[in-house]
Amino acid sequence: MFNNVFVGVLLVVTLVVTCEARVLLEDTTNYSLPSADEFVQRKGTEFVLNNSEFFFNGFNAYWMMHVGVDPTQRHKVSNVFREASSIGLTVCRTWAFSDGGDRALQISPGLYDELVFQALDFVVAEARKYQVKLILSLVNNYNDFGGRPQYVEWAKNASVAVQNDDDFYTNPIIKDYYKNHVKKVLTRMNTITNITYKDDPTIFAWELINEPRCKVDYSGITVNEWVEEMAPYVKSIDNNHLLEVGMEGFYGDSIPDRNQYNPEFGMSKKKEGYNISARDSFMNAVYSRIYSLAIDGGTFSGALVWQLMDEGMDSYFDGYEIVLSQNNSTTTVLNQQSYKMIQLDTIHH
Ligand SMILES: *[C@@H]1O[C@H](CO)[C@@H](O)[C@H](O)[C@H]1NC(C)=O
Ligand SMILES: *[C@@H]1O[C@H](CO)[C@@H](O)[C@H](O)[C@H]1NC(C)=O
Ligand SMILES: *[C@@H]1O[C@H](CO)[C@@H](O)[C@H](O)[C@H]1NC(C)=O
Ligand SMILES: *[C@@H]1O[C@H](CO)[C@@H](O)[C@H](O)[C@H]1NC(C)=O
Ligand SMILES: *[C@@H]1O[C@H](CO)[C@@H](O)[C@H](O)[C@H]1NC(C)=O
Ligand SMILES: *[C@@H]1O[C@H](CO)[C@@H](O)[C@H](O)[C@H]1NC(C)=O
Ligand SMILES: *[C@@H]1O[C@H](CO)[C@@H](O)[C@H](O)[C@H]1NC(C)=O
């Protein structure tokens, strides 16, 4: 008891002195979380919510639907949303795909597993409950959870003449498979909230594809043409939501000496010299850069760290995992950034 009081006092002092350090404490002012009933919009290069510029701190958690399929594991989805929103994380990016294989959402072209869809419904409903906005990605570039390779396999199985995974971008039958998936997800009626996905302001944006790559055409033209076809298709079904490609925005192979500057945001335990304080100070450095680029009308409105997980998910750990309930120092780093970004919302209001 005494210890708790003591720690509490210390933290309040820190808060007063620095005006920005805010640590996980149940009795401090609540964050003002995004409105559950408003769509995020774009004005010029700004995000806008409820008529004011929207700044955020957020996270990735690709695993949510996959884990949520199992009713005995579903609480992990809720735990992460609850803990994240309690430290002011207001945007989450996750997968709205799982093509073929284990716990497939799309078992084969156009054939869906209703129970898996209900797990996605749960993810969206929980996000809404905790006032976290979602970025939902519609297909993977890689073969994790099926991805482009699975679409191409499906075409092969249907006797379509295809040569390699890059046919995903150009083959008309595969493009139709993808469009069908887009339509299926966007027009899905959530069985928990009864809100159709395309009408649900919980969704911040759609993402066309996670990290597109095209080996047969490094110029970018093939991917670009695919985007030029798919983006209007998404918008033809859903004009409420923002849309992004899923491209990381990195330097390509045509300028190899710039490769070293490609941002990765997160730090893996597998990296040489890794320790928790190295990770925390790396993240602090990235966050303070993002904050300074946001505050003066620069290019950032927020960032999504890779990635949050819950306790008991060791089999999913990829080295980047952050478990808020167990990694206290990192939780503090995230919390401070959330606080700073949310203050910007208020300042600009
Ligand atoms: C914060 O939110 C909780 C739950 O909604 C509420 O019980 C509490 O009174 C709020 N605290 C403040 C300071 O507004
Ligand atoms: C929207 O902003 C106004 C002030 O500009 C505020 O009074 C209102 O509570 C906000 N609505 C929501 C849902 O946050
Ligand atoms: C592969 O093709 C066969 C024959 O048309 C079909 O019955 C089967 O469902 C297909 N499998 C997948 C995974 O698409
Ligand atoms: C959704 O609709 C069903 C069937 O009409 C109804 O029983 C349920 O209460 C509704 N749920 C919500 C959250 O509105
Ligand atoms: C953590 O890593 C940093 C950078 O690699 C190093 O300077 C520091 O001494 C390490 N700290 C501990 C506690 O190992
Ligand atoms: C962070 O949490 C993970 C997952 O529980 C745990 O394995 C790791 O030891 C924690 N690291 C620190 C420094 O607390
Ligand atoms: C992390 O913080 C929680 C609550 O703030 C506390 O109960 C727990 O003991 C802390 N864990 C470590 C390893 O410091």
Coordinates of C-alpha atoms and ligand atoms in Angstrom, one line a residue:
M1 CA 0.0 0.0 0.0
F2 CA 2.7 2.4 1.1
N3 CA 4.7 1.5 -2.0
N4 CA 1.8 2.3 -4.3
V5 CA 1.3 5.7 -2.8
F6 CA 5.0 6.5 -3.0
V7 CA 5.2 5.5 -6.7
G8 CA 2.1 7.4 -7.4
V9 CA 3.5 10.6 -6.0
L10 CA 6.7 10.2 -7.9
L11 CA 4.9 9.8 -11.1
V12 CA 2.7 12.8 -10.6
V13 CA 5.9 14.9 -9.9
T14 CA 7.4 13.6 -13.2
L15 CA 4.2 14.6 -14.9
V16 CA 4.3 18.2 -13.6
V17 CA 8.0 18.7 -14.3
T18 CA 8.2 17.4 -17.8
C19 CA 4.6 18.1 -18.9
E20 CA 4.7 15.1 -21.1
A21 CA 5.7 12.0 -19.2
R22 CA 2.5 10.1 -18.4
V23 CA 2.7 6.6 -17.1
L24 CA 0.1 3.8 -16.8
L25 CA -1.9 4.9 -13.8
E26 CA -5.6 4.1 -13.3
D27 CA -6.3 7.4 -11.6
T28 CA -5.0 10.0 -14.1
T29 CA -7.1 11.8 -16.6
N30 CA -8.6 9.6 -19.4
Y31 CA -7.5 10.0 -22.9
S32 CA -10.0 11.4 -25.3
L33 CA -10.4 8.5 -27.7
P34 CA -11.7 8.9 -31.3
S35 CA -15.4 9.1 -31.8
A36 CA -16.9 5.7 -32.6
D37 CA -19.4 7.2 -35.0
E38 CA -17.3 9.4 -37.2
F39 CA -15.3 8.5 -40.3
V40 CA -11.7 9.5 -40.5
Q41 CA -11.4 11.8 -43.6
R42 CA -8.6 13.5 -45.5
K43 CA -8.1 17.2 -46.2
G44 CA -5.1 17.8 -48.3
T45 CA -2.3 15.9 -46.5
E46 CA -4.1 15.9 -43.1
F47 CA -6.3 13.3 -41.5
V48 CA -9.5 14.8 -40.1
L49 CA -11.9 13.5 -37.5
N50 CA -14.9 15.3 -36.2
N51 CA -13.7 18.4 -38.0
S52 CA -10.3 18.6 -36.5
E53 CA -6.9 17.3 -37.5
F54 CA -6.4 13.7 -36.3
F55 CA -3.1 12.7 -34.8
F56 CA -2.6 9.3 -33.3
N57 CA -0.3 6.7 -32.0
G58 CA -1.0 3.2 -33.0
F59 CA 0.1 -0.4 -33.5
N60 CA 0.1 -3.5 -35.7
A61 CA -1.6 -6.8 -34.6
Y62 CA -1.9 -8.9 -37.7
W63 CA -2.9 -12.0 -35.7
M64 CA -6.3 -10.9 -34.3
M65 CA -8.8 -12.7 -36.6
H66 CA -6.6 -15.8 -36.6
V67 CA -6.4 -16.0 -32.8
G68 CA -10.0 -14.9 -32.4
V69 CA -11.3 -17.9 -34.3
D70 CA -10.8 -20.0 -31.2
P71 CA -13.3 -18.9 -28.5
T72 CA -11.0 -19.9 -25.7
Q73 CA -8.3 -17.5 -27.1
R74 CA -10.6 -14.6 -28.1
H75 CA -10.0 -12.7 -24.9
K76 CA -6.5 -12.0 -26.2
V77 CA -8.0 -9.7 -28.8
S78 CA -10.0 -7.9 -26.1
N79 CA -7.0 -7.7 -23.8
V80 CA -4.8 -6.0 -26.4
F81 CA -7.5 -3.5 -27.4
R82 CA -8.3 -2.7 -23.8
E83 CA -4.7 -2.2 -22.8
A84 CA -3.8 -0.3 -26.0
S85 CA -6.7 2.1 -25.6
S86 CA -5.8 2.6 -21.9
I87 CA -2.4 4.1 -23.0
G88 CA -4.0 6.1 -25.8
L89 CA -3.2 3.9 -28.8
T90 CA -6.1 4.7 -31.2
V91 CA -5.2 3.0 -34.5
C92 CA -4.6 -0.7 -35.2
R93 CA -3.6 -2.4 -38.4
T94 CA -4.7 -6.0 -38.9
W95 CA -5.4 -8.7 -41.5
A96 CA -8.8 -9.1 -43.1
F97 CA -7.6 -12.0 -45.1
S98 CA -6.5 -15.6 -44.6
D99 CA -6.5 -17.4 -47.9
G100 CA -6.4 -21.2 -47.8
G101 CA -4.6 -23.1 -45.1
D102 CA -5.1 -23.1 -41.3
R103 CA -8.2 -21.2 -40.2
A104 CA -8.8 -19.8 -43.7
L105 CA -11.3 -17.0 -44.0
Q106 CA -11.4 -17.7 -47.8
I107 CA -11.2 -21.5 -48.2
S108 CA -11.2 -21.3 -52.0
P109 CA -12.2 -18.6 -54.4
G110 CA -15.5 -17.2 -53.2
L111 CA -15.9 -19.9 -50.5
Y112 CA -15.8 -18.5 -46.9
D113 CA -15.7 -20.0 -43.5
E114 CA -18.5 -18.3 -41.5
L115 CA -16.9 -18.9 -38.2
V116 CA -13.7 -17.2 -39.3
F117 CA -15.7 -14.3 -40.6
Q118 CA -17.4 -14.1 -37.2
A119 CA -13.9 -13.8 -35.6
L120 CA -13.2 -10.8 -37.9
D121 CA -16.6 -9.4 -36.8
F122 CA -15.5 -9.8 -33.2
V123 CA -12.2 -7.9 -33.9
V124 CA -14.1 -5.0 -35.5
A125 CA -16.7 -5.0 -32.7
E126 CA -14.0 -5.0 -30.0
A127 CA -12.1 -2.2 -31.8
R128 CA -15.3 -0.2 -31.8
K129 CA -15.9 -0.9 -28.1
Y130 CA -12.5 0.4 -27.2
Q131 CA -12.6 3.3 -29.7
V132 CA -9.7 2.0 -31.7
K133 CA -9.8 2.7 -35.5
L134 CA -8.8 -0.2 -37.8
I135 CA -6.7 -0.4 -40.9
L136 CA -7.8 -3.6 -42.6
S137 CA -5.5 -5.2 -45.1
L138 CA -7.2 -7.3 -47.9
V139 CA -4.4 -9.6 -49.1
N140 CA -0.8 -10.5 -48.4
N141 CA 2.1 -10.2 -50.7
Y142 CA 3.7 -13.1 -49.1
N143 CA 2.5 -16.7 -48.6
D144 CA 1.8 -16.2 -44.9
F145 CA -2.0 -16.7 -44.6
G146 CA -2.1 -17.6 -48.3
G147 CA -1.5 -14.3 -50.1
R148 CA -0.6 -13.8 -53.7
P149 CA 0.9 -17.3 -54.0
Q150 CA -2.4 -18.9 -52.9
Y151 CA -4.4 -16.9 -55.4
V152 CA -2.1 -18.1 -58.2
E153 CA -2.4 -21.7 -56.9
W154 CA -6.1 -21.4 -57.0
A155 CA -5.9 -20.2 -60.6
K156 CA -3.6 -23.1 -61.5
N157 CA -6.0 -25.6 -59.9
A158 CA -8.7 -24.1 -62.1
S159 CA -6.6 -24.8 -65.1
V160 CA -5.8 -21.1 -65.8
A161 CA -2.5 -20.7 -67.6
V162 CA -0.2 -18.8 -65.1
Q163 CA 3.5 -18.6 -64.8
N164 CA 4.4 -17.2 -61.5
D165 CA 3.2 -15.3 -58.5
D166 CA 3.4 -12.0 -60.3
D167 CA 0.5 -13.1 -62.5
F168 CA -1.6 -12.0 -59.5
Y169 CA -1.3 -8.4 -60.8
T170 CA -2.2 -9.1 -64.3
N171 CA -4.3 -12.3 -64.8
P172 CA -7.9 -11.3 -65.3
I173 CA -9.3 -14.4 -63.5
I174 CA -7.0 -13.8 -60.5
K175 CA -7.9 -10.1 -60.5
D176 CA -11.6 -11.2 -60.3
Y177 CA -10.8 -13.5 -57.4
Y178 CA -9.3 -10.5 -55.6
K179 CA -12.2 -8.2 -56.5
N180 CA -14.7 -10.8 -55.2
H181 CA -12.8 -10.9 -51.9
V182 CA -12.8 -7.1 -51.6
K183 CA -16.6 -7.1 -52.3
K184 CA -17.2 -9.9 -49.8
V185 CA -15.4 -8.1 -47.0
L186 CA -16.7 -4.6 -47.7
T187 CA -20.3 -5.6 -48.0
R188 CA -20.1 -8.0 -45.0
M189 CA -22.8 -7.3 -42.3
N190 CA -21.1 -7.6 -38.9
T191 CA -23.0 -10.2 -37.0
I192 CA -22.2 -8.6 -33.7
T193 CA -22.8 -4.9 -34.4
N194 CA -25.1 -5.3 -37.4
I195 CA -23.1 -2.6 -39.2
T196 CA -22.0 -3.3 -42.7
Y197 CA -18.2 -3.0 -42.9
K198 CA -18.4 -0.3 -45.6
D199 CA -20.6 1.8 -43.3
D200 CA -18.6 1.3 -40.1
P201 CA -16.6 4.3 -38.9
T202 CA -14.5 2.0 -36.8
I203 CA -12.6 1.3 -40.0
F204 CA -9.9 4.0 -40.6
A205 CA -8.9 2.7 -44.0
W206 CA -8.7 -0.2 -46.3
E207 CA -5.3 -1.5 -47.4
L208 CA -5.1 -3.1 -50.9
I209 CA -2.2 -5.4 -50.2
N210 CA 0.4 -5.9 -47.4
E211 CA 3.8 -4.9 -48.8
P212 CA 3.4 -5.4 -52.6
R213 CA 6.4 -6.7 -54.5
C214 CA 6.8 -7.6 -58.2
K215 CA 9.9 -9.5 -59.2
V216 CA 9.2 -9.4 -62.9
D217 CA 8.9 -5.7 -63.0
Y218 CA 11.0 -3.5 -60.7
S219 CA 9.9 -0.4 -62.5
G220 CA 6.7 -0.3 -60.4
I221 CA 4.5 0.0 -63.5
T222 CA 2.8 -3.4 -63.0
V223 CA 1.9 -2.8 -59.4
N224 CA 0.9 0.7 -60.2
E225 CA -1.5 -0.5 -62.9
W226 CA -3.0 -3.0 -60.5
V227 CA -3.5 -0.2 -58.0
E228 CA -5.1 2.0 -60.6
E229 CA -7.6 -0.8 -61.3
M230 CA -8.3 -1.9 -57.7
A231 CA -8.4 1.4 -55.9
P232 CA -11.4 2.7 -58.0
Y233 CA -13.0 -0.8 -57.6
V234 CA -12.8 -0.4 -53.8
K235 CA -14.2 3.1 -54.0
S236 CA -17.0 2.0 -56.3
I237 CA -18.3 -0.1 -53.4
D238 CA -17.3 2.1 -50.5
N239 CA -16.7 5.8 -50.8
N240 CA -16.9 6.3 -47.0
H241 CA -13.4 5.0 -46.1
L242 CA -9.9 6.0 -46.9
L243 CA -7.8 3.7 -48.9
E244 CA -4.1 3.0 -49.0
V245 CA -1.9 0.7 -51.0
G246 CA 0.1 -1.1 -48.3
M247 CA 3.4 0.0 -49.7
E248 CA 6.1 0.8 -47.2
G249 CA 7.6 3.6 -49.1
F250 CA 11.1 2.4 -49.3
Y251 CA 14.1 2.9 -51.6
G252 CA 14.1 0.2 -54.2
D253 CA 16.9 -1.9 -55.9
S254 CA 17.5 0.9 -58.4
I255 CA 19.3 2.9 -55.7
P256 CA 21.0 0.2 -53.6
D257 CA 23.1 2.6 -51.6
R258 CA 20.0 4.1 -50.1
N259 CA 18.8 0.7 -48.9
Q260 CA 20.3 1.3 -45.5
Y261 CA 18.0 4.2 -44.9
N262 CA 14.8 2.1 -45.4
P263 CA 12.8 2.5 -42.2
E264 CA 11.8 -0.4 -40.2
F265 CA 9.8 0.7 -37.3
G266 CA 10.3 -1.7 -34.4
M267 CA 13.3 -3.5 -33.1
S268 CA 13.8 -7.3 -33.1
K269 CA 15.3 -9.3 -30.3
K270 CA 17.2 -11.1 -33.0
K271 CA 19.1 -7.9 -33.8
E272 CA 22.7 -7.8 -32.6
G273 CA 23.1 -5.6 -29.5
Y274 CA 19.4 -5.9 -28.7
N275 CA 18.3 -5.3 -25.1
I276 CA 15.1 -3.8 -23.8
S277 CA 16.7 -0.4 -23.1
A278 CA 18.2 -0.3 -26.6
R279 CA 14.8 -1.0 -28.0
D280 CA 13.2 1.7 -25.8
S281 CA 15.7 4.3 -26.8
F282 CA 15.4 3.4 -30.5
M283 CA 11.6 3.8 -30.2
N284 CA 11.9 7.1 -28.3
A285 CA 14.2 8.4 -31.1
V286 CA 11.7 7.4 -33.8
Y287 CA 8.7 8.8 -31.8
S288 CA 10.3 12.1 -31.1
R289 CA 11.1 12.5 -34.8
I290 CA 7.5 11.7 -35.7
Y291 CA 6.3 14.1 -33.2
S292 CA 8.4 16.9 -34.4
L293 CA 7.3 16.2 -38.0
A294 CA 3.7 16.2 -36.9
I295 CA 3.8 19.4 -34.8
D296 CA 5.0 21.7 -37.5
G297 CA 2.6 20.6 -40.1
G298 CA 5.0 18.1 -41.5
T299 CA 4.5 14.7 -43.1
F300 CA 3.4 12.6 -40.1
S301 CA 0.1 12.2 -38.3
G302 CA 1.2 9.1 -36.3
A303 CA 2.9 5.8 -36.5
L304 CA 2.0 2.2 -36.0
V305 CA 4.6 0.1 -34.2
W306 CA 5.2 -3.5 -35.2
Q307 CA 3.8 -5.1 -33.1
L308 CA 1.6 -5.8 -30.0
M309 CA 0.7 -9.2 -28.7
D310 CA -0.9 -10.6 -25.6
E311 CA 0.6 -12.8 -22.9
G312 CA 0.7 -16.5 -23.8
M313 CA 1.3 -15.9 -27.5
D314 CA 4.9 -17.1 -27.5
S315 CA 4.3 -19.2 -30.6
Y316 CA 3.6 -16.0 -32.5
F317 CA 6.6 -14.1 -31.3
D318 CA 8.8 -12.8 -34.2
G319 CA 11.3 -10.9 -32.1
Y320 CA 9.4 -7.6 -32.4
E321 CA 6.6 -8.4 -30.0
I322 CA 5.6 -6.0 -27.3
V323 CA 3.4 -7.3 -24.5
L324 CA 2.0 -4.2 -22.8
S325 CA 1.3 -6.0 -19.5
Q326 CA 4.8 -7.4 -19.3
N327 CA 7.1 -4.9 -21.0
N328 CA 6.5 -2.0 -18.7
S329 CA 9.3 0.3 -19.8
T330 CA 8.2 0.0 -23.5
T331 CA 4.6 0.5 -22.4
T332 CA 5.8 3.8 -20.9
V333 CA 7.5 4.8 -24.1
L334 CA 4.3 4.1 -26.1
N335 CA 2.1 5.9 -23.6
Q336 CA 4.2 9.0 -23.6
Q337 CA 4.0 9.2 -27.4
S338 CA 0.2 8.7 -27.3
Y339 CA -0.1 11.5 -24.9
K340 CA 2.0 13.8 -27.0
M341 CA 0.0 13.0 -30.2
I342 CA -3.3 13.4 -28.4
Q343 CA -2.2 16.7 -27.1
L344 CA -1.7 17.8 -30.7
D345 CA -5.3 17.0 -31.4
T346 CA -6.3 19.3 -28.6
I347 CA -3.9 22.1 -29.6
H348 CA -5.1 22.1 -33.2
H349 CA -8.7 21.9 -32.2
Ligands
LIG1 C1 -12.0 7.3 -16.9 O1 -12.9 6.4 -17.5 C2 -13.4 5.4 -16.5 C3 -14.1 4.4 -17.3 O2 -14.9 4.9 -18.3 C4 -14.3 6.1 -15.5 O3 -14.8 5.2 -14.6 C5 -13.4 7.2 -14.8 O4 -14.3 8.0 -14.0 C6 -12.8 8.1 -15.8 N1 -11.8 9.0 -15.1 C7 -11.8 10.3 -15.3 C8 -10.8 11.1 -14.5 O5 -12.6 10.9 -16.1
LIG2 C1 -16.7 16.8 -31.9 O1 -16.1 18.0 -31.6 C2 -16.9 18.9 -30.8 C3 -16.1 20.2 -30.6 O2 -15.6 20.6 -31.8 C4 -17.1 18.3 -29.4 O3 -17.9 19.1 -28.7 C5 -17.8 16.9 -29.6 O4 -17.9 16.3 -28.4 C6 -16.9 16.0 -30.6 N1 -17.7 14.8 -30.8 C7 -17.2 13.6 -30.6 C8 -18.1 12.5 -30.8 O5 -16.0 13.5 -30.2
LIG3 C1 -9.3 -27.5 -57.2 O1 -10.1 -27.9 -58.3 C2 -11.0 -29.0 -58.0 C3 -11.6 -29.4 -59.3 O2 -12.1 -28.3 -60.0 C4 -12.0 -28.5 -57.0 O3 -13.0 -29.5 -56.7 C5 -11.3 -28.0 -55.8 O4 -12.3 -27.5 -54.9 C6 -10.3 -27.0 -56.1 N1 -9.5 -26.7 -54.9 C7 -9.3 -25.5 -54.4 C8 -8.5 -25.4 -53.1 O5 -9.6 -24.5 -55.0
LIG4 C1 -28.6 -7.3 -34.6 O1 -29.7 -7.8 -35.2 C2 -30.2 -8.9 -34.6 C3 -31.3 -9.5 -35.5 O2 -32.1 -8.5 -35.9 C4 -30.8 -8.5 -33.2 O3 -31.3 -9.6 -32.5 C5 -29.6 -7.9 -32.4 O4 -30.1 -7.4 -31.2 C6 -28.9 -6.8 -33.2 N1 -27.7 -6.4 -32.5 C7 -27.4 -5.1 -32.3 C8 -26.1 -4.9 -31.6 O5 -28.1 -4.2 -32.8
LIG5 C1 22.0 -2.3 -24.2 O1 22.4 -2.1 -25.5 C2 23.1 -0.8 -25.7 C3 23.4 -0.7 -27.2 O2 23.7 -1.9 -27.8 C4 24.3 -0.8 -24.9 O3 25.0 0.4 -25.0 C5 24.0 -1.0 -23.4 O4 25.1 -1.1 -22.6 C6 23.1 -2.3 -23.2 N1 22.6 -2.3 -21.9 C7 22.5 -3.4 -21.1 C8 21.9 -3.3 -19.8 O5 23.0 -4.5 -21.6
LIG6 C1 8.7 -8.5 -22.5 O1 7.6 -9.4 -22.6 C2 7.9 -10.7 -23.1 C3 6.6 -11.5 -23.3 O2 6.0 -11.8 -22.1 C4 8.9 -11.4 -22.2 O3 9.3 -12.6 -22.8 C5 10.1 -10.5 -22.0 O4 11.0 -11.1 -21.1 C6 9.7 -9.1 -21.6 N1 10.9 -8.3 -21.5 C7 11.2 -7.5 -20.5 C8 12.5 -6.8 -20.5 O5 10.4 -7.3 -19.6
LIG7 C1 4.5 -3.9 -14.6 O1 3.5 -3.0 -14.2 C2 2.5 -3.6 -13.5 C3 1.4 -2.6 -13.3 O2 1.8 -1.3 -13.5 C4 3.0 -4.2 -12.2 O3 2.0 -4.9 -11.6 C5 4.1 -5.2 -12.6 O4 4.7 -5.7 -11.4 C6 5.2 -4.6 -13.4 N1 6.1 -5.6 -13.9 C7 7.4 -5.5 -13.9 C8 8.2 -6.6 -14.4 O5 7.9 -4.5 -13.5

